[in-house]
Coordinates of N, CA and C in Angstrom, one line a residue:
X1 N 0.8 -1.2 0.0 CA 0.0 0.0 0.0 C 0.9 1.3 0.0
X2 N 1.7 1.4 1.0 CA 2.7 2.5 1.0 C 3.9 2.1 0.3
X3 N 4.4 3.0 -0.6 CA 5.6 2.7 -1.3 C 6.7 3.7 -0.9
X4 N 7.9 3.3 -1.0 CA 9.0 4.2 -0.8 C 8.9 5.3 -1.8
X5 N 9.4 6.5 -1.4 CA 9.3 7.7 -2.3 C 8.1 8.5 -1.9
X6 N 7.3 8.1 -1.0 CA 6.2 8.8 -0.5 C 6.5 9.3 0.9
X7 N 6.2 10.6 1.2 CA 6.5 11.1 2.5 C 5.7 10.4 3.6
X8 N 4.5 9.9 3.2 CA 3.7 9.2 4.2 C 4.3 7.9 4.6
X9 N 5.1 7.3 3.7 CA 5.8 6.1 4.0 C 6.9 6.4 5.1
X10 N 7.6 7.4 5.0 CA 8.6 7.8 5.9 C 8.0 8.2 7.3
X11 N 6.9 8.9 7.2 CA 6.2 9.4 8.4 C 5.7 8.3 9.2
X12 N 5.0 7.3 8.6 CA 4.4 6.2 9.3 C 5.3 5.1 9.7
X13 N 6.4 5.0 9.0 CA 7.4 3.9 9.4 C 8.6 4.4 10.2
X14 N 8.8 5.7 10.2 CA 9.9 6.3 11.0 C 11.2 6.1 10.3
X15 N 11.2 5.9 9.0 CA 12.4 5.6 8.2 C 13.1 6.9 7.8
X16 N 14.3 6.8 7.3 CA 15.1 8.0 6.9 C 14.3 8.7 5.9
X17 N 14.1 10.0 6.0 CA 13.3 10.8 5.1 C 14.0 11.0 3.7
X18 N 15.3 10.8 3.6 CA 16.0 11.0 2.4 C 16.1 9.7 1.5
X19 N 16.3 8.6 2.2 CA 16.5 7.3 1.4 C 15.4 6.3 1.7
X20 N 14.8 6.4 2.8 CA 13.7 5.4 3.2 C 14.2 4.0 3.4
X21 N 15.5 3.9 3.8 CA 16.1 2.5 3.9 C 16.3 2.0 5.3
X22 N 16.3 2.9 6.3 CA 16.5 2.4 7.7 C 15.7 3.3 8.6
X23 N 15.5 2.7 9.8 CA 14.7 3.5 10.8 C 15.6 4.6 11.4
X24 N 15.0 5.7 11.8 CA 15.8 6.8 12.4 C 16.0 6.5 13.9
X25 N 15.2 5.6 14.4 CA 15.3 5.3 15.9 C 16.1 4.1 16.2
X26 N 16.7 4.1 17.4 CA 17.4 2.9 17.9 C 16.5 1.8 18.2
X27 N 15.3 2.1 18.7 CA 14.3 1.1 19.0 C 13.0 1.5 18.3
X28 N 12.5 0.7 17.4 CA 11.3 1.0 16.6 C 10.1 1.1 17.5
X29 N 10.1 0.5 18.7 CA 8.9 0.5 19.5 C 8.8 1.8 20.3
X30 N 7.7 2.6 20.0 CA 7.6 3.9 20.7 C 7.2 3.7 22.1
X31 N 6.8 2.5 22.5 CA 6.4 2.3 23.9 C 7.5 1.8 24.8
X32 N 8.7 1.8 24.3 CA 9.9 1.6 25.1 C 10.3 3.0 25.6
X33 N 9.6 3.4 26.6 CA 9.6 4.8 27.1 C 11.0 5.3 27.3
X34 N 11.9 4.5 27.8 CA 13.3 5.0 28.1 C 14.1 5.3 26.9
X35 N 13.6 4.8 25.7 CA 14.3 5.0 24.5 C 13.5 5.7 23.4
X36 N 12.5 6.4 23.9 CA 11.6 7.1 22.9 C 12.2 8.2 22.1
X37 N 13.2 8.9 22.7 CA 13.8 10.0 22.0 C 15.2 9.6 21.4
X38 N 15.7 8.4 21.6 CA 17.0 8.0 21.1 C 17.0 7.6 19.6
X39 N 17.8 8.4 18.9 CA 17.8 8.3 17.4 C 19.3 8.0 17.0
X40 N 19.4 7.4 15.8 CA 20.7 7.3 15.2 C 21.2 8.7 14.9
X41 N 22.5 8.9 15.0 CA 23.1 10.2 14.6 C 22.9 10.5 13.1
X42 N 23.2 9.4 12.3 CA 23.1 9.6 10.8 C 22.6 8.3 10.3
X43 N 22.0 8.4 9.0 CA 21.6 7.2 8.3 C 22.8 6.5 7.8
X44 N 22.8 5.2 8.0 CA 24.0 4.4 7.5 C 24.0 4.2 6.0
X45 N 22.9 4.5 5.3 CA 22.8 4.3 3.9 C 23.2 5.6 3.1
X46 N 22.6 6.7 3.5 CA 22.8 7.9 2.7 C 23.6 9.0 3.5
X47 N 23.8 8.8 4.8 CA 24.6 9.7 5.6 C 23.8 10.9 6.1
X48 N 22.5 10.9 5.9 CA 21.7 12.1 6.4 C 21.8 12.3 7.9
X49 N 22.1 13.5 8.3 CA 22.2 13.8 9.7 C 20.8 14.1 10.2
X50 N 20.3 13.3 11.2 CA 18.9 13.5 11.6 C 18.7 14.8 12.5
X51 N 19.6 15.0 13.4 CA 19.5 16.2 14.2 C 20.2 17.4 13.4
X52 N 19.5 18.0 12.6 CA 20.0 18.9 11.6 C 20.8 20.1 12.3
X53 N 20.2 20.5 13.4 CA 20.8 21.6 14.3 C 20.5 21.3 15.7
X54 N 21.2 21.9 16.7 CA 20.8 21.7 18.1 C 19.3 22.1 18.3
X55 N 18.6 21.3 19.1 CA 17.2 21.6 19.4 C 16.3 21.6 18.2
X56 N 16.7 20.9 17.1 CA 15.9 20.8 15.9 C 14.5 20.3 16.2
X57 N 14.4 19.3 17.0 CA 13.1 18.7 17.2 C 12.2 19.4 18.2
X58 N 12.6 20.6 18.7 CA 11.7 21.4 19.5 C 10.5 21.8 18.6
X59 N 10.7 22.0 17.4 CA 9.6 22.4 16.5 C 8.6 21.3 16.3
X60 N 8.9 20.1 16.6 CA 7.9 19.0 16.5 C 6.9 19.1 17.6
X61 N 7.1 19.9 18.6 CA 6.1 20.1 19.7 C 4.9 20.8 19.1
X62 N 5.1 21.7 18.1 CA 3.9 22.3 17.5 C 3.1 21.3 16.7
X63 N 3.8 20.4 16.0 CA 3.2 19.4 15.3 C 2.5 18.4 16.2
X64 N 3.1 18.1 17.3 CA 2.5 17.3 18.4 C 1.2 17.8 18.9
X65 N 1.2 19.1 19.1 CA -0.1 19.7 19.5 C -1.2 19.4 18.5
X66 N -1.0 19.6 17.2 CA -2.0 19.4 16.2 C -2.4 17.9 16.1
X67 N -1.4 17.0 16.2 CA -1.7 15.6 16.2 C -2.5 15.2 17.4
X68 N -2.1 15.7 18.6 CA -2.8 15.4 19.8 C -4.3 15.9 19.7
X69 N -4.5 17.1 19.2 CA -5.9 17.6 19.0 C -6.7 16.6 18.1
X70 N -6.0 16.2 17.0 CA -6.7 15.2 16.1 C -7.1 13.9 16.8
X71 N -6.2 13.4 17.7 CA -6.5 12.2 18.5 C -7.7 12.5 19.5
X72 N -7.6 13.7 20.1 CA -8.6 14.0 21.1 C -10.0 14.2 20.4
X73 N -10.0 14.8 19.2 CA -11.3 15.0 18.5 C -11.8 13.6 18.1
X74 N -10.9 12.7 17.6 CA -11.4 11.4 17.2 C -11.9 10.6 18.4
X75 N -11.3 10.7 19.6 CA -11.8 10.1 20.8 C -13.2 10.6 21.2
X76 N -13.3 12.0 21.1 CA -14.6 12.6 21.4 C -15.7 12.1 20.4
X77 N -15.4 12.1 19.1 CA -16.4 11.6 18.2 C -16.8 10.2 18.4
X78 N -15.8 9.3 18.7 CA -16.1 7.9 18.9 C -16.9 7.7 20.2
X79 N -16.5 8.3 21.3 CA -17.1 8.1 22.6 C -18.5 8.8 22.7
X80 N -18.6 10.1 22.3 CA -19.8 10.8 22.5 C -20.8 10.6 21.4
X81 N -20.4 10.7 20.1 CA -21.4 10.6 19.0 C -21.7 9.2 18.6
X82 N -20.7 8.3 18.5 CA -21.0 6.9 18.1 C -21.4 6.0 19.2
X83 N -20.7 6.1 20.4 CA -21.1 5.2 21.5 C -22.2 5.8 22.3
X84 N -22.3 7.1 22.4 CA -23.3 7.8 23.2 C -23.0 7.9 24.7
X85 N -21.7 8.0 25.0 CA -21.3 8.1 26.4 C -21.6 9.5 26.9
X86 N -21.7 9.5 28.3 CA -21.9 10.8 28.9 C -20.7 11.7 28.7
X87 N -20.9 13.0 29.0 CA -19.7 13.9 28.9 C -18.6 13.6 29.8
X88 N -18.9 13.1 31.0 CA -17.8 12.7 31.9 C -17.0 11.5 31.4
X89 N -17.8 10.5 30.9 CA -17.1 9.3 30.3 C -16.4 9.7 29.0
X90 N -16.9 10.6 28.3 CA -16.2 11.1 27.1 C -14.9 11.8 27.4
X91 N -14.9 12.6 28.5 CA -13.7 13.3 28.9 C -12.7 12.2 29.4
X92 N -13.1 11.2 30.1 CA -12.2 10.1 30.5 C -11.6 9.4 29.3
X93 N -12.5 9.2 28.3 CA -12.0 8.5 27.1 C -10.9 9.4 26.4
X94 N -11.1 10.7 26.4 CA -10.2 11.6 25.7 C -8.8 11.5 26.5
X95 N -8.9 11.6 27.8 CA -7.7 11.6 28.6 C -6.9 10.3 28.5
X96 N -7.7 9.2 28.5 CA -7.0 7.8 28.3 C -6.4 7.7 26.9
X97 N -7.1 8.2 25.9 CA -6.6 8.2 24.6 C -5.3 8.9 24.5
X98 N -5.2 10.1 25.1 CA -4.0 10.9 25.0 C -2.9 10.3 25.8
X99 N -3.2 9.6 26.9 CA -2.1 9.0 27.7 C -1.6 7.8 27.0
X100 N -2.5 6.9 26.4 CA -2.1 5.7 25.8 C -1.3 6.0 24.5
X101 N -1.7 7.0 23.7 CA -1.1 7.2 22.4 C 0.0 8.3 22.5
X102 N 0.4 8.8 23.7 CA 1.4 9.8 23.8 C 2.7 9.4 23.2
X103 N 3.3 8.2 23.4 CA 4.5 7.9 22.8 C 4.4 7.8 21.3
X104 N 3.3 7.3 20.8 CA 3.1 7.2 19.3 C 3.0 8.6 18.7
X105 N 2.3 9.5 19.4 CA 2.1 10.9 19.0 C 3.5 11.6 18.9
X106 N 4.3 11.4 19.9 CA 5.6 12.0 20.0 C 6.5 11.6 18.8
X107 N 6.5 10.3 18.5 CA 7.3 9.8 17.4 C 6.7 10.3 16.0
X108 N 5.4 10.2 15.9 CA 4.7 10.7 14.7 C 5.0 12.1 14.4
X109 N 5.0 13.0 15.4 CA 5.3 14.4 15.2 C 6.7 14.6 14.9
X110 N 7.6 13.9 15.4 CA 9.0 14.0 15.0 C 9.2 13.6 13.5
X111 N 8.5 12.5 13.1 CA 8.6 12.1 11.7 C 8.1 13.1 10.8
X112 N 6.9 13.7 11.2 CA 6.3 14.7 10.3 C 7.3 15.9 10.2
X113 N 7.8 16.4 11.4 CA 8.7 17.5 11.4 C 9.9 17.4 10.5
X114 N 10.6 16.3 10.6 CA 11.8 16.1 9.8 C 11.5 15.9 8.3
X115 N 10.3 15.4 8.0 CA 9.9 15.2 6.6 C 9.5 16.5 6.0
X116 N 9.2 17.6 6.8 CA 8.9 18.9 6.2 C 10.2 19.5 5.6
X117 N 11.4 19.2 6.2 CA 12.6 19.8 5.8 C 13.5 18.9 5.0
X118 N 13.4 17.6 5.0 CA 14.3 16.8 4.2 C 13.5 16.1 3.0
X119 N 14.0 16.2 1.8 CA 13.3 15.7 0.6 C 13.8 14.3 0.3
X120 N 12.9 13.5 -0.2 CA 13.3 12.1 -0.6 C 14.1 12.2 -1.9
X121 N 15.3 11.5 -1.8 CA 16.2 11.4 -3.0 C 16.5 9.9 -3.1
X122 N 15.9 9.2 -4.1 CA 16.1 7.8 -4.2 C 17.5 7.4 -4.6
X123 N 18.3 8.3 -5.2 CA 19.7 7.9 -5.6 C 20.7 8.4 -4.6
X124 N 20.3 8.6 -3.3 CA 21.2 9.2 -2.3 C 21.8 8.0 -1.5
X125 N 22.5 7.1 -2.2 CA 23.2 6.0 -1.5 C 24.5 6.5 -1.1
X126 N 25.1 5.8 0.0 CA 26.4 6.2 0.5 C 27.5 6.0 -0.5
X127 N 27.3 5.0 -1.4 CA 28.3 4.7 -2.4 C 28.5 5.9 -3.4
X128 N 27.4 6.6 -3.6 CA 27.4 7.7 -4.5 C 28.1 8.9 -3.9
X129 N 28.1 9.0 -2.5 CA 28.7 10.1 -1.9 C 30.2 10.0 -1.8
X130 N 30.7 8.8 -1.9 CA 32.2 8.6 -1.8 C 32.9 8.8 -3.1

């Protein structure tokens, strides 16, 4: 369904935004809380530096806010409109959704942020750089 060369592929898989050949993260599981922010320094295939500048991923907090709002709205629609829960139960569903999906939202927002600035280049193999 998702093919390399598509920004959505890199965003959803957490792969290198330039070559899409390896994961940016040391541990692909976002629920390994102690390693949620640990990334490779560079891509081993194309040499792309992930932390483009110091504090680069602070900008992903803005993306995280938008993604979090989308998750909260989805939880509201499902709980209140589809299931017909009370407002208190809907609020609890929103809070639980945000807590459960927090690691996923953090990773997703980082992936979106770096994909805004780095373009996919299929021929960016390390062998071509040398």
